[in-house]
CSV table of C-alpha atoms in Angstrom, one decimal:
chain,number,residue,atom,x,y,z
A,56,MET,CA,22.1,-19.0,76.5
A,57,ASP,CA,20.6,-20.8,73.8
A,58,ILE,CA,20.2,-17.9,71.1
A,59,SER,CA,20.6,-14.4,69.9
A,60,VAL,CA,18.7,-12.4,68.0
A,61,VAL,CA,20.9,-10.2,66.6
A,62,ILE,CA,18.5,-7.3,63.9
A,63,PRO,CA,19.9,-4.2,62.9
A,64,LEU,CA,17.7,-1.3,62.7
A,65,TYR,CA,17.1,2.1,61.1
A,66,ASN,CA,14.3,4.1,61.1
A,67,GLU,CA,11.6,1.9,62.2
A,68,GLU,CA,10.7,2.3,66.1
A,69,GLU,CA,7.3,1.5,64.8
A,70,SER,CA,7.2,-2.3,63.9
A,71,LEU,CA,9.9,-2.6,66.5
A,72,PRO,CA,7.8,-3.0,70.1
A,73,GLU,CA,5.8,-6.1,67.3
A,74,LEU,CA,8.4,-7.4,66.4
A,75,THR,CA,9.8,-7.7,70.7
A,76,SER,CA,6.7,-8.7,71.6
A,77,TRP,CA,6.6,-11.3,68.7
A,78,ILE,CA,9.3,-12.9,69.2
A,79,GLU,CA,9.5,-13.2,73.2
A,80,ARG,CA,6.1,-15.2,72.7
A,81,VAL,CA,8.1,-17.3,70.7
A,82,MET,CA,11.2,-17.8,73.2
A,83,GLU,CA,8.6,-18.1,75.6
A,84,GLU,CA,6.6,-21.2,73.7
A,85,ASN,CA,9.7,-23.4,73.2
A,86,GLY,CA,11.6,-23.3,76.0
A,87,PHE,CA,14.9,-20.8,75.1
A,88,SER,CA,16.9,-18.9,77.3
A,89,TYR,CA,17.9,-16.0,75.0
A,90,GLU,CA,18.7,-12.2,74.1
A,91,ILE,CA,18.3,-10.1,72.1
A,92,LEU,CA,20.5,-6.7,70.6
A,93,PHE,CA,19.4,-4.4,68.7
A,94,ILE,CA,22.2,-2.1,66.1
A,95,ASP,CA,20.2,1.1,66.0
A,96,ASP,CA,22.8,2.5,63.4
A,97,GLY,CA,21.8,6.2,63.7
A,98,SER,CA,18.6,6.4,64.0
A,99,THR,CA,16.9,10.1,63.9
A,100,ASP,CA,13.0,8.7,64.5
A,101,ARG,CA,11.9,7.7,68.1
A,102,SER,CA,13.6,3.9,67.8
A,103,LEU,CA,16.6,4.2,70.2
A,104,ASP,CA,14.1,5.0,72.8
A,105,THR,CA,11.5,2.7,71.9
A,106,ILE,CA,14.7,0.1,72.8
A,107,LYS,CA,15.1,2.0,75.8
A,108,SER,CA,11.1,1.3,77.0
A,109,LEU,CA,11.2,-2.0,75.9
A,110,ALA,CA,14.6,-2.5,77.8
A,111,ASN,CA,13.7,-1.6,80.9
A,112,ARG,CA,10.4,-4.1,80.7
A,113,ASN,CA,12.5,-7.9,79.7
A,114,ASP,CA,16.3,-7.8,81.1
A,115,ARG,CA,17.2,-9.9,77.6
A,116,ILE,CA,16.6,-6.8,75.8
A,117,HIS,CA,20.6,-4.9,74.7
A,118,ALA,CA,21.2,-2.2,72.9
A,119,VAL,CA,23.7,-0.6,70.4
A,120,SER,CA,23.3,2.9,68.8
A,121,PHE,CA,25.9,4.2,66.6
A,122,SER,CA,26.9,8.3,66.6
A,123,ARG,CA,25.2,8.2,62.6
A,124,ASN,CA,24.4,5.5,59.5
A,125,TYR,CA,27.8,3.7,59.7
A,126,GLY,CA,25.5,0.8,57.1
A,127,LYS,CA,23.6,-3.1,58.3
A,128,SER,CA,27.7,-4.3,57.8
A,129,PRO,CA,29.0,-3.0,60.6
A,130,ALA,CA,25.3,-2.8,62.8
A,131,LEU,CA,26.1,-6.8,61.6
A,132,ASN,CA,29.5,-7.0,63.1
A,133,THR,CA,29.0,-5.3,66.3
A,134,GLY,CA,26.2,-7.6,66.9
A,135,PHE,CA,28.2,-10.6,66.3
A,136,ARG,CA,30.9,-9.3,68.4
A,137,ARG,CA,28.4,-9.2,70.7
A,138,ALA,CA,26.8,-12.6,71.2
A,139,LYS,CA,26.7,-15.1,73.4
A,140,GLY,CA,24.7,-17.3,72.5
A,141,ASP,CA,24.8,-21.1,71.0
A,142,VAL,CA,23.4,-20.3,67.7
A,143,VAL,CA,22.9,-16.8,66.2
A,144,ILE,CA,19.8,-15.1,64.3
A,145,THR,CA,19.7,-12.3,62.0
A,146,MET,CA,16.7,-10.7,61.2
A,147,ASP,CA,15.6,-7.4,59.3
A,148,ALA,CA,13.3,-5.2,61.4
A,149,ASP,CA,11.1,-4.4,59.5
A,150,LEU,CA,8.4,-7.2,60.2
A,151,GLN,CA,9.4,-8.7,56.9
A,152,ASP,CA,10.9,-11.6,58.0
A,153,SER,CA,9.1,-14.2,60.8
A,154,PRO,CA,10.6,-14.6,64.0
A,155,ASP,CA,8.3,-18.1,64.2
A,156,GLU,CA,11.1,-19.6,62.1
A,157,ILE,CA,13.6,-19.0,64.6
A,158,PRO,CA,12.9,-22.5,65.9
A,159,GLY,CA,13.4,-24.6,62.5
A,160,LEU,CA,16.5,-22.9,61.9
A,161,TYR,CA,17.5,-23.1,65.0
A,162,LYS,CA,17.0,-27.8,64.7
A,163,MET,CA,18.9,-27.2,61.9
A,164,ILE,CA,22.0,-25.9,63.4
A,165,LYS,CA,22.2,-27.3,66.6
A,166,GLU,CA,20.2,-31.3,65.5
A,167,GLU,CA,21.1,-31.2,61.2
A,168,GLY,CA,24.9,-29.5,62.4
A,169,TYR,CA,24.8,-26.7,59.4
A,170,ASP,CA,27.1,-24.0,60.7
A,171,LEU,CA,25.2,-21.3,58.5
A,172,VAL,CA,21.8,-21.8,57.7
A,173,SER,CA,20.5,-18.7,55.0
A,174,GLY,CA,16.9,-17.9,54.1
A,175,TRP,CA,15.0,-18.1,51.3
A,176,LYS,CA,11.7,-16.6,50.5
A,177,LYS,CA,10.6,-18.0,47.4
A,178,LYS,CA,7.6,-16.4,47.6
A,179,ARG,CA,8.6,-12.3,48.0
A,180,TYR,CA,6.4,-9.5,47.4
A,181,ASP,CA,8.7,-7.0,46.4
A,182,PRO,CA,8.1,-5.8,42.7
A,183,LEU,CA,9.1,-6.8,39.9
A,184,SER,CA,12.0,-4.4,39.5
A,185,LYS,CA,13.2,-5.6,43.0
A,186,THR,CA,12.7,-9.7,41.6
A,187,LEU,CA,14.1,-9.1,38.9
A,188,PRO,CA,18.1,-8.1,39.3
A,189,THR,CA,17.8,-10.1,43.0
A,190,LYS,CA,17.5,-13.1,40.5
A,191,LEU,CA,20.2,-12.2,38.5
A,192,PHE,CA,22.3,-11.0,41.4
A,193,ASN,CA,22.1,-13.9,43.5
A,194,ALA,CA,22.6,-16.5,39.9
A,195,THR,CA,26.6,-14.3,39.4
A,196,ALA,CA,27.2,-15.1,43.4
A,197,ARG,CA,26.4,-18.7,43.3
A,198,LYS,CA,29.3,-19.1,40.4
A,199,VAL,CA,31.5,-17.1,42.4
A,200,SER,CA,31.1,-18.1,45.2
A,201,GLY,CA,30.8,-22.1,44.5
A,202,ILE,CA,27.7,-22.3,46.8
A,203,LYS,CA,25.2,-23.9,44.6
A,204,ASN,CA,21.9,-24.5,47.2
A,205,LEU,CA,21.8,-20.9,48.7
A,206,HIS,CA,19.2,-19.7,46.2
A,207,ASP,CA,19.6,-16.3,48.3
A,208,PHE,CA,22.2,-14.6,49.0
A,209,ASN,CA,21.2,-10.9,51.0
A,210,CYS,CA,17.9,-13.0,52.7
A,211,GLY,CA,18.2,-10.6,56.4
A,212,LEU,CA,17.2,-14.1,58.5
A,213,LYS,CA,20.2,-16.2,59.2
A,214,ALA,CA,21.5,-18.6,62.1
A,215,TYR,CA,25.0,-19.6,62.0
A,216,ARG,CA,26.6,-21.3,65.3
A,217,ASN,CA,28.7,-18.5,67.7
A,218,ALA,CA,31.6,-20.3,66.5
A,219,VAL,CA,31.4,-18.8,62.6
A,220,VAL,CA,30.2,-14.9,63.1
A,221,LYS,CA,33.3,-15.2,65.8
A,222,HIS,CA,35.6,-16.0,62.9
A,223,ILE,CA,34.1,-13.5,59.9
A,224,GLU,CA,34.5,-9.8,59.6
A,225,VAL,CA,31.9,-8.2,58.2
A,226,TYR,CA,32.8,-4.7,56.8
A,227,GLY,CA,31.2,-2.1,54.1
A,228,ASP,CA,28.8,-3.8,52.3
A,229,MET,CA,29.6,-7.6,52.5
A,230,HIS,CA,26.4,-8.2,54.9
A,231,ARG,CA,25.3,-9.6,51.0
A,232,TYR,CA,28.1,-12.7,51.3
A,233,ILE,CA,28.0,-13.7,54.7
A,234,PRO,CA,27.9,-17.7,53.3
A,235,TYR,CA,30.6,-17.1,51.1
A,236,LEU,CA,33.0,-15.2,54.0
A,237,ALA,CA,32.4,-18.1,56.4
A,238,LYS,CA,32.7,-20.2,52.9
A,239,ASN,CA,36.2,-18.9,53.1
A,240,ALA,CA,37.2,-19.3,56.9
A,241,GLY,CA,36.8,-22.8,56.7
A,242,TYR,CA,32.9,-23.6,57.6
A,243,ARG,CA,30.9,-25.9,54.7
A,244,LYS,CA,28.2,-26.8,55.6
A,245,ILE,CA,25.5,-24.3,54.8
A,246,GLY,CA,22.3,-25.1,54.3
A,247,GLU,CA,19.5,-23.2,53.1
A,248,LYS,CA,15.3,-23.1,54.6
A,249,VAL,CA,12.5,-22.3,52.5
A,250,VAL,CA,11.0,-19.1,55.2
A,251,HIS,CA,7.6,-16.3,54.9
A,252,HIS,CA,8.3,-13.8,53.4
A,253,GLN,CA,5.6,-10.7,55.1
A,254,ALA,CA,4.8,-7.8,53.6
A,255,ARG,CA,6.3,-4.7,54.7
A,256,LYS,CA,4.0,-2.9,57.2
A,257,TYR,CA,5.3,0.2,58.7
A,258,GLY,CA,7.9,3.0,56.9
A,259,HIS,CA,9.3,2.4,53.3
A,260,THR,CA,12.6,0.3,52.1
A,261,LYS,CA,16.2,1.9,53.1
A,262,PHE,CA,17.7,0.5,50.2
A,263,GLY,CA,18.6,1.7,46.5
A,264,LEU,CA,19.0,0.4,42.6
A,265,ASP,CA,22.9,1.2,43.9
A,266,ARG,CA,23.1,-1.9,45.8
A,267,PHE,CA,23.5,-4.4,43.3
A,268,VAL,CA,26.0,-1.8,41.7
A,269,ASN,CA,27.7,-1.8,44.6
A,270,GLY,CA,26.9,-5.8,45.1
A,271,TYR,CA,28.8,-6.2,42.0
A,272,LEU,CA,31.7,-4.1,42.8
A,273,ASP,CA,32.3,-6.0,46.4
A,274,LEU,CA,31.4,-9.9,44.9
A,275,GLY,CA,34.7,-8.9,42.6
A,276,THR,CA,36.3,-7.5,45.4
A,277,LEU,CA,35.5,-11.1,48.2
A,278,TRP,CA,36.3,-12.9,45.1
A,279,PHE,CA,39.6,-11.2,44.1
A,280,GLN,CA,40.6,-11.8,48.1
A,281,SER,CA,39.5,-15.1,48.4
A,282,LYS,CA,42.2,-16.3,45.2
A,283,PHE,CA,44.7,-14.1,46.0
A,284,GLY,CA,44.5,-11.9,48.9
A,285,VAL,CA,47.7,-13.5,50.6
A,286,LYS,CA,49.2,-14.3,46.8
A,287,PRO,CA,49.1,-11.0,44.5
A,288,MET,CA,51.6,-12.4,42.6
A,289,HIS,CA,50.5,-15.1,41.8
A,290,ILE,CA,48.1,-12.8,39.2
A,291,PHE,CA,50.1,-9.6,39.0
A,292,GLY,CA,52.7,-11.5,38.4
A,293,LEU,CA,50.8,-13.4,35.9
A,294,LEU,CA,49.6,-10.6,33.5
A,295,GLY,CA,52.5,-9.3,33.8
A,296,SER,CA,54.8,-11.6,32.2
A,297,MET,CA,51.9,-12.4,29.4
A,298,MET,CA,52.0,-8.4,28.1
A,299,PHE,CA,55.4,-9.1,28.6
A,300,ILE,CA,55.7,-11.4,25.9
A,301,LEU,CA,53.1,-10.3,24.0
A,302,GLY,CA,55.5,-7.0,23.9
A,303,LEU,CA,58.6,-9.6,23.4
A,304,LEU,CA,57.0,-10.6,20.3
A,305,ALA,CA,55.6,-7.4,18.7
A,306,VAL,CA,58.5,-6.0,19.2
A,307,LEU,CA,60.2,-9.3,16.9
A,308,VAL,CA,58.2,-9.3,13.7
A,309,VAL,CA,58.9,-5.0,14.0
A,310,LEU,CA,62.8,-5.8,13.6
A,311,VAL,CA,61.8,-8.4,11.0
A,312,LEU,CA,60.1,-5.9,9.0
A,313,LYS,CA,63.2,-3.6,9.2
A,314,ILE,CA,65.3,-6.4,8.6
A,315,VAL,CA,63.1,-7.2,5.5
A,316,SER,CA,62.8,-3.2,4.5
A,317,MET,CA,67.0,-2.8,4.6
A,318,ASN,CA,67.3,-5.7,2.3
A,319,SER,CA,64.8,-5.0,-0.3
A,320,GLU,CA,64.9,-1.7,-2.1
A,321,THR,CA,61.7,-0.8,-3.5
A,322,TYR,CA,60.3,-2.0,0.9
A,323,HIS,CA,60.5,1.0,2.5
A,324,PHE,CA,59.1,0.2,6.8
A,325,TYR,CA,60.2,3.1,9.2
A,326,VAL,CA,59.3,1.7,12.5
A,327,THR,CA,57.8,4.3,13.9
A,328,LYS,CA,55.0,3.9,11.7
A,329,SER,CA,55.0,0.5,12.7
A,330,VAL,CA,51.2,-0.5,14.9
A,331,TYR,CA,53.6,-3.0,16.2
A,332,PHE,CA,55.8,-0.2,17.2
A,333,TYR,CA,53.1,1.2,19.9
A,334,LEU,CA,51.9,-2.3,20.5
A,335,SER,CA,55.3,-3.2,22.3
A,336,LEU,CA,55.5,0.0,23.6
A,337,ALA,CA,52.8,0.1,25.2
A,338,ALA,CA,52.6,-4.0,26.4
A,339,MET,CA,55.7,-3.4,27.8
A,340,ILE,CA,55.0,-1.3,30.2
A,341,MET,CA,51.8,-2.2,31.3
A,342,GLY,CA,53.6,-5.7,31.8
A,343,LEU,CA,55.9,-3.6,34.5
A,344,GLN,CA,53.4,-1.9,35.8
A,345,PHE,CA,51.8,-5.4,36.4
A,346,PHE,CA,55.1,-6.7,38.1
A,347,LEU,CA,55.3,-4.2,39.6
A,348,SER,CA,51.5,-3.8,41.6
A,349,GLY,CA,53.1,-7.6,42.4
A,350,PHE,CA,55.6,-7.1,44.4
A,351,ILE,CA,53.9,-4.3,45.7
A,352,GLY,CA,51.4,-6.5,46.7
A,353,GLU,CA,53.5,-8.6,47.8
A,354,LEU,CA,55.6,-6.7,50.5
A,355,ILE,CA,52.2,-5.3,52.1
A,356,THR,CA,50.9,-9.2,52.8
A,357,ARG,CA,54.1,-10.0,54.0
A,358,ASN,CA,53.5,-7.3,56.4
A,359,SER,CA,50.4,-7.8,57.3
A,360,PRO,CA,49.8,-9.4,61.1
A,361,GLU,CA,47.1,-11.1,60.2
A,362,ARG,CA,48.5,-13.0,57.7
A,363,ASN,CA,49.5,-16.0,60.0
A,364,ASN,CA,46.0,-16.7,61.3
A,365,TYR,CA,44.3,-19.2,60.4
A,366,LEU,CA,41.4,-21.0,61.7
A,367,ILE,CA,42.2,-25.1,63.9
A,368,ALA,CA,39.2,-26.3,63.6
A,369,GLU,CA,40.9,-29.9,66.6
A,370,GLU,CA,43.9,-29.0,68.3
A,371,ILE,CA,44.1,-33.8,69.6
């Protein structure tokens, strides 16, 4: 099979027939063998009934329906596990992603050798209140991930080599960072394609401003996991040692001041009135806590069933 199109959706019954017809036309015009995987993320409208109707006339259409709304990342992960095509295309169901981009994305994967190609909606129809935070978010993601050539990490229109989606796990709200997940898994040929962005035709957006706050928190989590996920003592042990040394220096200052005070008739130094005394106590306690956190983290990773799972690129 050439292409699997994975489409997560939530309450998009109005757009599904038009989107499906558009995908079918593109596939037939280019002679692709394909499947369409709709992942219904607990829709409360008639989206599932619409998908069933579409599947009755086209046996290439398949669907998974969640019992409740879990989010876009679980929907994508479910679709990835079931995708059979050599190239996996993801797109949103709201008609803002154009299926006419599929042949170009497919070519970049199959002929140009990319592992992942992300769409870039260079010209957007979103309000300024959305585009400005998006630019800031993407700039931060580029800096942290080291993927300098991507302008839009969160674009729903992406293409993947099948092996990529089988070796990454998309959970929580990590769909924003799939290129970063792919890079951490060893897939480093990541490209970008300028794609057409269409104004929403039906319904309204399902995402609020809280996604930007959550996005930064998730980015911090992903960075920590990629750097210290299997060696937590390297960060916690370092922080703990630094705090302990700071506390030790503060203790030495207190000791020197006390000795000087004891040998002076006019200078009276009280340990409990010194800021260095409390600084030393706080620093030593925090240092010990950091060190123990790293030690506990090492025990957890040592017992993780994934600790020795490595992605092998080739074996001769």
